[in-house]
PDB file of C-alpha atoms in Angstrom:
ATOM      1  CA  UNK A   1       5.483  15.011  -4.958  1.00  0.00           C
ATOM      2  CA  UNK A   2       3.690  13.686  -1.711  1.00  0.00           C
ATOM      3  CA  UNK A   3       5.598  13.051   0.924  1.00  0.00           C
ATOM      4  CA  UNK A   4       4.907  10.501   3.363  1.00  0.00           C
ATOM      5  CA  UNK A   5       7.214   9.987   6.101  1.00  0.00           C
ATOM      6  CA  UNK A   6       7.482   7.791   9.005  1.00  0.00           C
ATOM      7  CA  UNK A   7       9.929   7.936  11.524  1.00  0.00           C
ATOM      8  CA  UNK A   8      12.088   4.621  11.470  1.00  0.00           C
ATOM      9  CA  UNK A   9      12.430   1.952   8.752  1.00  0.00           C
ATOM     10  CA  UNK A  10      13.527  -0.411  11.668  1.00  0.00           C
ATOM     11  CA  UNK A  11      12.374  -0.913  15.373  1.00  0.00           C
ATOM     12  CA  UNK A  12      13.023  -4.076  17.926  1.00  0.00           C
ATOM     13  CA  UNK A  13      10.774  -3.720  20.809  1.00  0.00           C
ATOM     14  CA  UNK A  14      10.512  -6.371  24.112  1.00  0.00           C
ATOM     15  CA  UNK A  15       7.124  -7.781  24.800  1.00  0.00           C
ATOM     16  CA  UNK A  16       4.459  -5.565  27.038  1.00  0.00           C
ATOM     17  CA  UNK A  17       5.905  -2.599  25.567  1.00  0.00           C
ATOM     18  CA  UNK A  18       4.110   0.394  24.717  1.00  0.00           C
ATOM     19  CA  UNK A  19       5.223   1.441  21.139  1.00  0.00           C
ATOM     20  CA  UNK A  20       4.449   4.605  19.083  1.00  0.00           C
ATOM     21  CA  UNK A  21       4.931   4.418  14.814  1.00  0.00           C
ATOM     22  CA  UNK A  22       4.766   8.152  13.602  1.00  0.00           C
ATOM     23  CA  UNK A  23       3.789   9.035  10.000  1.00  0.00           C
ATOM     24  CA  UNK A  24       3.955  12.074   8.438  1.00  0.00           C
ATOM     25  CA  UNK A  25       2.591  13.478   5.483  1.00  0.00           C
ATOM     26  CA  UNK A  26       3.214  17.317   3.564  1.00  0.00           C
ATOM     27  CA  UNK A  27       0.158  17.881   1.227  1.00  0.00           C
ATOM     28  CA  UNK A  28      -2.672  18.539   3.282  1.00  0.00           C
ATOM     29  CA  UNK A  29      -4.367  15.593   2.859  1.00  0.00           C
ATOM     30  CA  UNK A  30      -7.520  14.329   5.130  1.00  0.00           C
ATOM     31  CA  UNK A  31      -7.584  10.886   4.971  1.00  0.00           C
ATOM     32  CA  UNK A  32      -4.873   8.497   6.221  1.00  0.00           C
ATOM     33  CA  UNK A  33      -4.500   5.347   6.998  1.00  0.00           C
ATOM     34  CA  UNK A  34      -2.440   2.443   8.408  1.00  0.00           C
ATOM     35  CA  UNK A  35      -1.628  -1.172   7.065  1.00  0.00           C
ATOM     36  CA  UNK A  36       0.460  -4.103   8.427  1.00  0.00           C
ATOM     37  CA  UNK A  37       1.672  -6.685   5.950  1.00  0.00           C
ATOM     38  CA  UNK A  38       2.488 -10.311   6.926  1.00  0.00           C
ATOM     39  CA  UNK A  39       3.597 -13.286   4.624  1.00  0.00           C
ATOM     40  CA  UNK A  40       1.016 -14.669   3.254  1.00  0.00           C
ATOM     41  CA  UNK A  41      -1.524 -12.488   4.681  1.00  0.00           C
ATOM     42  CA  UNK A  42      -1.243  -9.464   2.313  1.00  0.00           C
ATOM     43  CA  UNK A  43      -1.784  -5.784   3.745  1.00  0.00           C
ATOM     44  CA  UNK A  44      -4.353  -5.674   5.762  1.00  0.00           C
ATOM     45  CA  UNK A  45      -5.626  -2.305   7.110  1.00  0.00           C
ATOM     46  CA  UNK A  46      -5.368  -1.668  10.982  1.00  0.00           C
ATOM     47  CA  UNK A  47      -7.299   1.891  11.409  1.00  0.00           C
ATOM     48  CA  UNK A  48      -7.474   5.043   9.799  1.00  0.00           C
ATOM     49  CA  UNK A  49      -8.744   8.536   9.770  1.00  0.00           C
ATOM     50  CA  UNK A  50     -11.072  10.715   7.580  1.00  0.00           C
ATOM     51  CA  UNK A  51      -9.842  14.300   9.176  1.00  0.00           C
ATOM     52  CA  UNK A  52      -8.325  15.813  12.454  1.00  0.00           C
ATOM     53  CA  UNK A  53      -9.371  13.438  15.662  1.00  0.00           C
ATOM     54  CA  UNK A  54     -11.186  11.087  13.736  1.00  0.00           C
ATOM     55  CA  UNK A  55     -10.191   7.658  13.385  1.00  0.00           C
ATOM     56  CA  UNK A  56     -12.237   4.624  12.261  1.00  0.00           C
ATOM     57  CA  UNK A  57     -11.278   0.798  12.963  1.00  0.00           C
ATOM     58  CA  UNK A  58     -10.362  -1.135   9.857  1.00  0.00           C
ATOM     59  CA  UNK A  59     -10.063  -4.758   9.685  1.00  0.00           C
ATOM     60  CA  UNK A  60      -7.747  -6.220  12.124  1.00  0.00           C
ATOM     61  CA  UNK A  61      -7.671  -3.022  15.098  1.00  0.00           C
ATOM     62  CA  UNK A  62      -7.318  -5.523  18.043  1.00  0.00           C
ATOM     63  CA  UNK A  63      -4.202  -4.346  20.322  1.00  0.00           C
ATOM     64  CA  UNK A  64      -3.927  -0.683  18.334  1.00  0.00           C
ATOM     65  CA  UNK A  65      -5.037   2.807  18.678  1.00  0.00           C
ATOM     66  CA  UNK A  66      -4.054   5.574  16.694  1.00  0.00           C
ATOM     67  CA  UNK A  67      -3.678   9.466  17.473  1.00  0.00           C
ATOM     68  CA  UNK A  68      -4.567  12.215  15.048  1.00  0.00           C
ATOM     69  CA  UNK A  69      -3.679  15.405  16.587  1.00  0.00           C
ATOM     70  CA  UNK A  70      -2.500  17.500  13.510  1.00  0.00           C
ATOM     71  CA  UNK A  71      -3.579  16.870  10.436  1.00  0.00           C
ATOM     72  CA  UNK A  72       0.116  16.221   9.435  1.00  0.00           C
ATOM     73  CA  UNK A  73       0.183  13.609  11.709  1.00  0.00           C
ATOM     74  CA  UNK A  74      -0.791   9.849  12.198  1.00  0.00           C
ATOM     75  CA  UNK A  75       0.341   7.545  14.706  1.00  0.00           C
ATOM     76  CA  UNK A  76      -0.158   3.788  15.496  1.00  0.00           C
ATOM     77  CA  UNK A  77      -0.093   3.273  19.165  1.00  0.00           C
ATOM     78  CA  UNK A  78       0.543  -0.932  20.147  1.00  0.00           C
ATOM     79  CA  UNK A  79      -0.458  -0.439  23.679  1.00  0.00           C
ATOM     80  CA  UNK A  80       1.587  -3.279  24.431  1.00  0.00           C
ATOM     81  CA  UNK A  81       3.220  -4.993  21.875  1.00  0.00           C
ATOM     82  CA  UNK A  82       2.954  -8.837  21.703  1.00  0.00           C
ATOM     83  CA  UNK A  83       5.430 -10.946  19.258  1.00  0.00           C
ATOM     84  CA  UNK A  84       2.118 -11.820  16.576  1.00  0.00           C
ATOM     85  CA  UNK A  85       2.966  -7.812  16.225  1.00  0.00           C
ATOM     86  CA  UNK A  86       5.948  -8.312  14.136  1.00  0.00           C
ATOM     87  CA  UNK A  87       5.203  -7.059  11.087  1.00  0.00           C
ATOM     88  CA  UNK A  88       5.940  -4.542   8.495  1.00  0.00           C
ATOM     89  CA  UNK A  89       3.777  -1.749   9.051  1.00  0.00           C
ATOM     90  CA  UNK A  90       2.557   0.815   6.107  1.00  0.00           C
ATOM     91  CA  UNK A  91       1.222   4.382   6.286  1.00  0.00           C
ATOM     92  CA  UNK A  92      -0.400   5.807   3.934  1.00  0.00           C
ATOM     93  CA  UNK A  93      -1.882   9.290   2.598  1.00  0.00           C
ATOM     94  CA  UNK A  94      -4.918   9.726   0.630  1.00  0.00           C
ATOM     95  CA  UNK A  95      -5.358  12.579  -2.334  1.00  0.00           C
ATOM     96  CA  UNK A  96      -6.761  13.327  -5.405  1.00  0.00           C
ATOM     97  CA  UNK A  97      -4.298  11.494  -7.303  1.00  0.00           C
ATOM     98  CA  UNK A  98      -4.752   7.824  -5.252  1.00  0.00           C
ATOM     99  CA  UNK A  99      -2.687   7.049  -2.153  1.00  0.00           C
ATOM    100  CA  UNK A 100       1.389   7.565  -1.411  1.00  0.00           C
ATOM    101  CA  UNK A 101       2.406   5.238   0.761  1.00  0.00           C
ATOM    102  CA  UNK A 102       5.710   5.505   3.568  1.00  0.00           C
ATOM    103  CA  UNK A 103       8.551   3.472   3.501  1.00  0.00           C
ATOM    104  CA  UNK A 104       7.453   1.169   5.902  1.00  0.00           C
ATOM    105  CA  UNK A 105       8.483   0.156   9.541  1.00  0.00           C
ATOM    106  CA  UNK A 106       9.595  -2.965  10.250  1.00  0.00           C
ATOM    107  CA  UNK A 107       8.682  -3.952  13.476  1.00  0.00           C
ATOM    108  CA  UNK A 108      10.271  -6.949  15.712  1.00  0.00           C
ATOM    109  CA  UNK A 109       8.879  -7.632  19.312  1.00  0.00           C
ATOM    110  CA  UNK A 110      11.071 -10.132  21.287  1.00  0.00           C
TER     111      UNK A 110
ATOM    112  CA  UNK B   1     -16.617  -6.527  -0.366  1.00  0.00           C
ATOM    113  CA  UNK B   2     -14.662  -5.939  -3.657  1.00  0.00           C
ATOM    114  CA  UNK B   3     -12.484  -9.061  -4.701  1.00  0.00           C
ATOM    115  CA  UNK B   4      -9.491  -8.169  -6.878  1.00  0.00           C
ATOM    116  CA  UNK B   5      -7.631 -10.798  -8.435  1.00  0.00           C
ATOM    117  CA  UNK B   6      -4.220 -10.947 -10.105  1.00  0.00           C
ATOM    118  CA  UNK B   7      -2.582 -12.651 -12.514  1.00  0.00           C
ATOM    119  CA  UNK B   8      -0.518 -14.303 -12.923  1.00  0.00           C
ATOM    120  CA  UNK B   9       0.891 -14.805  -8.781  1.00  0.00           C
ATOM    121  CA  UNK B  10       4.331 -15.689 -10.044  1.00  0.00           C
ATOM    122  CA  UNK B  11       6.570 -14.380 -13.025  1.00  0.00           C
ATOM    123  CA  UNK B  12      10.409 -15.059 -13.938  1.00  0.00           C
ATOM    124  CA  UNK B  13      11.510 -13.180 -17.864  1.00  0.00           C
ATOM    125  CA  UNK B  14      14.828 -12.751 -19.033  1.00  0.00           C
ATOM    126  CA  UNK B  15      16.319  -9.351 -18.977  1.00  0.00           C
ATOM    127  CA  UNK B  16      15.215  -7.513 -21.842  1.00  0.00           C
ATOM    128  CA  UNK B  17      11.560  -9.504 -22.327  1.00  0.00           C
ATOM    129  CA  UNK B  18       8.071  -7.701 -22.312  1.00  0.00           C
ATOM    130  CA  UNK B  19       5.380  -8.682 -19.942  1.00  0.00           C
ATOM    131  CA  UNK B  20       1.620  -8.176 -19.274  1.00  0.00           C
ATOM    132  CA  UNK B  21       0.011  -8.307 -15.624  1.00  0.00           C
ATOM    133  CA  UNK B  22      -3.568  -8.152 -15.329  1.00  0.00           C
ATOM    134  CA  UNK B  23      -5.932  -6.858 -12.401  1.00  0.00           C
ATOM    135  CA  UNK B  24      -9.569  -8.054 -12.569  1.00  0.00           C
ATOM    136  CA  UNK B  25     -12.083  -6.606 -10.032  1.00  0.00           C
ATOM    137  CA  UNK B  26     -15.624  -8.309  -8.691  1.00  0.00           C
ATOM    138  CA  UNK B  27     -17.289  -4.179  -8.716  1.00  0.00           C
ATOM    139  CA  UNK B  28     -17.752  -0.580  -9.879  1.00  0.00           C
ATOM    140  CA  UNK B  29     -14.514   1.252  -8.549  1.00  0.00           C
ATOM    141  CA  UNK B  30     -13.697   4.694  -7.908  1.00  0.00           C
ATOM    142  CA  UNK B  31     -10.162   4.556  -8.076  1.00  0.00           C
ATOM    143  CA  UNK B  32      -7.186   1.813  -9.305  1.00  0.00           C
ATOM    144  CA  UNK B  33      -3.657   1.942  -8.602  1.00  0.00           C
ATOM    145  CA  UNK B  34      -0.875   0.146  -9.419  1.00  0.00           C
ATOM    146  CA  UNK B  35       2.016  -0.247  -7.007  1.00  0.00           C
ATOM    147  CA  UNK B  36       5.659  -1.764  -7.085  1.00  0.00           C
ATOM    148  CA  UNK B  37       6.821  -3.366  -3.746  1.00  0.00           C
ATOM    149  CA  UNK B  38      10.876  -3.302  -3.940  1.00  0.00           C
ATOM    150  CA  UNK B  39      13.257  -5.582  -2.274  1.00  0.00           C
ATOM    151  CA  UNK B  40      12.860  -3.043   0.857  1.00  0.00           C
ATOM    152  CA  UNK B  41       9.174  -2.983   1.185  1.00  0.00           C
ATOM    153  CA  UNK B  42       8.764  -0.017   0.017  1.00  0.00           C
ATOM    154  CA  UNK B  43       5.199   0.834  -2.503  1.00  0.00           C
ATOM    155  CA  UNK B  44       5.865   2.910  -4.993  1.00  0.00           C
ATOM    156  CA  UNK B  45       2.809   4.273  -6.852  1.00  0.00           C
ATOM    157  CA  UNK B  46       3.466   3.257 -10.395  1.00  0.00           C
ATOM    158  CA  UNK B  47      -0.194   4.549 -11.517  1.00  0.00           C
ATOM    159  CA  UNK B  48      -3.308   5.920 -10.806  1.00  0.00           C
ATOM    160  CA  UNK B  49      -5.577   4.884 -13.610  1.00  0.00           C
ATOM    161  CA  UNK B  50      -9.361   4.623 -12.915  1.00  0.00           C
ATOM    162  CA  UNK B  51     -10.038   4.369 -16.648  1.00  0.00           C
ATOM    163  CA  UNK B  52      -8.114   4.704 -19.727  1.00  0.00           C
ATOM    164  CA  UNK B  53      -4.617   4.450 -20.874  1.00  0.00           C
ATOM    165  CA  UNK B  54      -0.794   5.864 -19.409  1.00  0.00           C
ATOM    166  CA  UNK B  55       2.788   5.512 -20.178  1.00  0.00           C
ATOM    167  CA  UNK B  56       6.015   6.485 -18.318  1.00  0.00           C
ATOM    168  CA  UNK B  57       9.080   4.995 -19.849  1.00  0.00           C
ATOM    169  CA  UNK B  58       9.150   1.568 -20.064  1.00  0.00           C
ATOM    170  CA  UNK B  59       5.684   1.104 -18.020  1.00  0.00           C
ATOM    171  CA  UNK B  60       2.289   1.974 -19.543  1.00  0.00           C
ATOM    172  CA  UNK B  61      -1.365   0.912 -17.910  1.00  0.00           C
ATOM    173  CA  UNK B  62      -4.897   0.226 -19.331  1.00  0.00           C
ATOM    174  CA  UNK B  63      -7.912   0.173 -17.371  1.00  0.00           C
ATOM    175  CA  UNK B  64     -11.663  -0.650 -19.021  1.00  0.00           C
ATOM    176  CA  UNK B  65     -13.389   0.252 -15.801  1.00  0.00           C
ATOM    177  CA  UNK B  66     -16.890  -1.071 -18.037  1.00  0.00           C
ATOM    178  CA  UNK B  67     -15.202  -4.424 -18.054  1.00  0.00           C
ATOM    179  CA  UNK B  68     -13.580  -4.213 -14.875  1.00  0.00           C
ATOM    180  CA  UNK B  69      -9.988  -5.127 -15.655  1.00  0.00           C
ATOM    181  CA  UNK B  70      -6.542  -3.474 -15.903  1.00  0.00           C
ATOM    182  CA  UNK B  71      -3.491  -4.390 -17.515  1.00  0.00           C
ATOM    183  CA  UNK B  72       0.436  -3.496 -16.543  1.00  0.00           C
ATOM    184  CA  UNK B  73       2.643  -3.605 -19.525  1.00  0.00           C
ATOM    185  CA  UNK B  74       6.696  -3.796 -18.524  1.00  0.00           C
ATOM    186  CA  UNK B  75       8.734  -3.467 -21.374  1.00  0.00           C
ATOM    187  CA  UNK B  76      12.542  -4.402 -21.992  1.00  0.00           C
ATOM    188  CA  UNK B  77      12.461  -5.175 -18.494  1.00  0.00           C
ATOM    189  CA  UNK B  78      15.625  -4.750 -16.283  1.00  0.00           C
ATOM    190  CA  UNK B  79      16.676  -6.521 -13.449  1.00  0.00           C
ATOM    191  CA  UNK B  80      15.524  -3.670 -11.184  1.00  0.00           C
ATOM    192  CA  UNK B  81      12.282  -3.964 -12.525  1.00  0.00           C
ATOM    193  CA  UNK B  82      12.020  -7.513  -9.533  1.00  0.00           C
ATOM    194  CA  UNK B  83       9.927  -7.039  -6.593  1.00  0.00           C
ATOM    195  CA  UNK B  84       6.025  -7.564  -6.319  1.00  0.00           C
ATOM    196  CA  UNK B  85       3.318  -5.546  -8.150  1.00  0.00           C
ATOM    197  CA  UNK B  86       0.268  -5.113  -6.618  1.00  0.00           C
ATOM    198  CA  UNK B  87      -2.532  -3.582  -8.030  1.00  0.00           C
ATOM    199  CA  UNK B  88      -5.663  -1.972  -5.410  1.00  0.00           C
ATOM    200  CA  UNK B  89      -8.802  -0.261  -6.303  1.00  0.00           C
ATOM    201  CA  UNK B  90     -10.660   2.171  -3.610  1.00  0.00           C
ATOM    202  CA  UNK B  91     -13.951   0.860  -2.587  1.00  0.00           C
ATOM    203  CA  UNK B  92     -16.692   3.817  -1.276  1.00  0.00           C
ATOM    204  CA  UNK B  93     -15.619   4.339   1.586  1.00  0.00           C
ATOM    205  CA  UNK B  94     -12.153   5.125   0.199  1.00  0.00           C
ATOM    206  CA  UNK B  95     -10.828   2.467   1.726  1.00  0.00           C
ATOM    207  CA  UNK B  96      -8.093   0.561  -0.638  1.00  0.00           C
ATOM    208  CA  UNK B  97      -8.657  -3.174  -1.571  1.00  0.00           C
ATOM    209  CA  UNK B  98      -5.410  -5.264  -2.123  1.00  0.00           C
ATOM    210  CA  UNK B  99      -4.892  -8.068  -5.148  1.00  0.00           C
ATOM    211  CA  UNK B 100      -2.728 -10.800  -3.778  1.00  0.00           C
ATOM    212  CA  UNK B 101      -0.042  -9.164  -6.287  1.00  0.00           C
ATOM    213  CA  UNK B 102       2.082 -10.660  -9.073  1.00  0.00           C
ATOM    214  CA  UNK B 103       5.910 -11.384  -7.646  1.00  0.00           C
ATOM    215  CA  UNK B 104       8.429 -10.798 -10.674  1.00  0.00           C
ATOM    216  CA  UNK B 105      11.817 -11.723 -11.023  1.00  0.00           C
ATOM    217  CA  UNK B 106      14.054 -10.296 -13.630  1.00  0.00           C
ATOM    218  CA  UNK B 107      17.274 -12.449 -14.665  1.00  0.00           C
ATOM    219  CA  UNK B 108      20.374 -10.594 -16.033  1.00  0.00           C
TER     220      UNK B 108
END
């Protein structure tokens, strides 16, 4: 099975922060991708990436970046985190067989 | 952009009762999943069925891609079986497009 990982299912963070969500995946994959989903709001998708050092804006990309080094790896950068960045943000991994998705992060700035 | 729409928004059954959700979507798609959100937030990929028919244990999807709907059956549901189940479909650009999902609730 795919195996998408990221590195905490919980995070509190102060305002003007600089804060760094990891995901991982195992299968090789090229394309992955991260969402945030709010009440009400649904999942919305924040930026993702086709390959290695690509990344493409999504819908709402306004106070992110992302990093894709290794292929293994895809991180969400909130250059500095604000409090309308709560959320509960979700990686995902694109194959043949649809998208796995991470556990998800949630996020609290105070 | 590709609208998919789910129904119904809300569901409560008795432990033990059968259900149907249904997925309609506005376009051509190359891909259609359905997911379970749990308690946790965690989405678990309960299908990927661009067309056609599956089964696993109690859960079994149908998808007429001509007539751009799909169907989630839940049978003798269990209380476990309570969260929110979203279904998505992948537009071109492999980006995936979100219903608003179906929230269930499974008494004991």
């Amino acid at each position: 099975d795919v195996k998408v990982t990221q590195s905490s299912r919980y995070l509190v963070k102060r305002t003007g922060e600089k804060v760094f969500l990891e995901c991982v995946q195992d299968m090789d994959h090229e394309n992955m991708f991260w969402y945030r989903q709010d009440p009400g709001l649904g999942l919305r998708l924040i930026y993702f990436s086709y390959d290695v050092k690509m990344k493409e804006k999504g819908d709402i990309p306004e106070g992110y970046s992302v990093s894709r080094e290794k292929k293994e790896r895809f991180s969400l950068i909130l250059e500095s985190a604000s409090t309308n960045q709560t959320s509960m943000y979700l990686c995902a991994s694109r194959g043949d067989y649809g998208y796995t998705f991470g556990s998800g992060t949630r996020l609290t700035v105070v | 952009g590709i609208q998919v729409e789910q129904s119904p928004p809300d569901l409560i059954l008795q432990e033990g009762a059968n259900s149907t959700l249904r997925c309609n979507f506005s376009d051509s798609v190359n891909n259609l999943q359905w997911f379970h959100q749990n308690p946790w937030g965690q989405l678990i990929n309960l299908f990927y069925i661009p067309s056609g028919t599956k089964q696993n244990g109690r859960l079994s999807a149908t998808t007429v891609a001509t007539e751009r709907y799909s169907l989630l059956y839940i049978s003798s549901s269990q209380t476990t079986d309570s969260g929110v189940y979203f279904c998505a479909v992948m537009d071109s650009s492999y980006k995936l497009i979100f219903g608003s999902g179906t929230r269930l609730l499974v008494r004991p």
